[in-house]
Amino acid sequence: MLRYFSRLNRARKVLWSYLLWWIHTIAHHFEPRPRLWLTSLGLSGIIGLALLLSTRTSTAGTTRLDRWQIFRLFLMPFCVSSFAAW
């Protein structure tokens, strides 16, 4: 695992740092209300789909994204909306 993180470029290290910060914040300020998490999930779906459409389609054609890129397009709006709702 250390080798994996040592080989990451700067942008991916920043993304991992954001995720670790979010997990740390969730652990210390967890809100158990299902409405918050369902709202965040819904916003993630709506915004994630818009991000997916905007990144895959261009005037030059369709760009192929791998599964991790697609996952991140939906994960980031979920993290932001759940954090903003506390």
Short mmCIF file of C-alpha atoms in Angstrom, two decimals:
data_model
loop_
_atom_site.label_atom_id
_atom_site.label_comp_id
_atom_site.label_asym_id
_atom_site.label_seq_id
_atom_site.Cartn_x
_atom_site.Cartn_y
_atom_site.Cartn_z
CA MET A 1 0.00 0.00 0.00
CA LEU A 2 2.87 2.36 0.74
CA ARG A 3 4.25 1.70 -2.71
CA TYR A 4 0.85 2.58 -4.23
CA PHE A 5 0.76 5.95 -2.45
CA SER A 6 4.40 6.71 -3.19
CA ARG A 7 3.76 6.31 -6.93
CA LEU A 8 0.75 8.63 -7.05
CA ASN A 9 1.03 11.95 -8.82
CA ARG A 10 0.36 15.18 -6.93
CA ALA A 11 -3.27 15.50 -8.07
CA ARG A 12 -4.16 12.01 -6.83
CA LYS A 13 -2.42 12.64 -3.52
CA VAL A 14 -4.57 15.75 -3.10
CA LEU A 15 -7.72 13.75 -3.87
CA TRP A 16 -6.75 11.10 -1.30
CA SER A 17 -6.07 13.87 1.22
CA TYR A 18 -9.53 15.29 0.64
CA LEU A 19 -11.10 11.87 1.19
CA LEU A 20 -9.14 11.26 4.38
CA TRP A 21 -10.10 14.72 5.67
CA TRP A 22 -13.78 14.00 4.90
CA ILE A 23 -13.64 10.62 6.68
CA HIS A 24 -11.98 12.25 9.69
CA THR A 25 -14.66 14.96 9.79
CA ILE A 26 -17.47 12.39 9.46
CA ALA A 27 -16.00 10.37 12.32
CA HIS A 28 -15.99 13.39 14.63
CA HIS A 29 -19.26 15.03 13.57
CA PHE A 30 -21.43 12.13 12.39
CA GLU A 31 -25.08 12.99 11.86
CA PRO A 32 -27.30 9.88 11.92
CA ARG A 33 -30.38 11.45 10.29
CA PRO A 34 -31.28 9.40 7.18
CA ARG A 35 -32.70 12.48 5.46
CA LEU A 36 -29.26 14.11 5.31
CA TRP A 37 -27.68 11.02 3.73
CA LEU A 38 -30.55 10.43 1.30
CA THR A 39 -30.45 14.08 0.21
CA SER A 40 -26.69 13.84 -0.28
CA LEU A 41 -27.14 10.64 -2.27
CA GLY A 42 -29.78 12.25 -4.47
CA LEU A 43 -27.65 15.32 -5.11
CA SER A 44 -24.71 13.06 -5.86
CA GLY A 45 -26.76 11.27 -8.49
CA ILE A 46 -27.98 14.45 -10.16
CA ILE A 47 -24.65 16.30 -10.10
CA GLY A 48 -22.61 13.17 -10.82
CA LEU A 49 -24.66 12.46 -13.94
CA ALA A 50 -24.20 16.04 -15.13
CA LEU A 51 -20.44 15.78 -14.53
CA LEU A 52 -20.33 12.44 -16.33
CA LEU A 53 -22.15 13.85 -19.35
CA SER A 54 -19.96 16.94 -19.44
CA THR A 55 -16.69 15.02 -19.24
CA ARG A 56 -17.53 12.22 -21.67
CA THR A 57 -19.00 14.28 -24.48
CA SER A 58 -17.11 16.87 -26.50
CA THR A 59 -17.05 18.24 -30.01
CA ALA A 60 -14.21 15.82 -30.79
CA GLY A 61 -16.31 12.79 -29.79
CA THR A 62 -16.83 10.66 -26.72
CA THR A 63 -14.10 10.31 -24.11
CA ARG A 64 -13.80 6.94 -22.38
CA LEU A 65 -13.53 7.14 -18.59
CA ASP A 66 -12.43 4.31 -16.33
CA ARG A 67 -14.53 3.11 -13.38
CA TRP A 68 -12.54 5.03 -10.78
CA GLN A 69 -12.99 8.31 -12.66
CA ILE A 70 -16.74 7.72 -12.88
CA PHE A 71 -16.87 6.75 -9.19
CA ARG A 72 -15.10 10.00 -8.24
CA LEU A 73 -17.55 12.05 -10.34
CA PHE A 74 -20.33 10.77 -8.09
CA LEU A 75 -18.36 10.58 -4.83
CA MET A 76 -17.22 14.20 -4.74
CA PRO A 77 -20.73 15.73 -4.88
CA PHE A 78 -21.81 13.26 -2.19
CA CYS A 79 -18.98 14.30 0.10
CA VAL A 80 -19.54 18.01 -0.49
CA SER A 81 -23.30 17.87 -0.01
CA SER A 82 -23.10 15.72 3.11
CA PHE A 83 -20.45 17.99 4.61
CA ALA A 84 -22.43 21.14 3.79
CA ALA A 85 -25.57 19.73 5.43
CA TRP A 86 -24.08 19.39 8.95
#
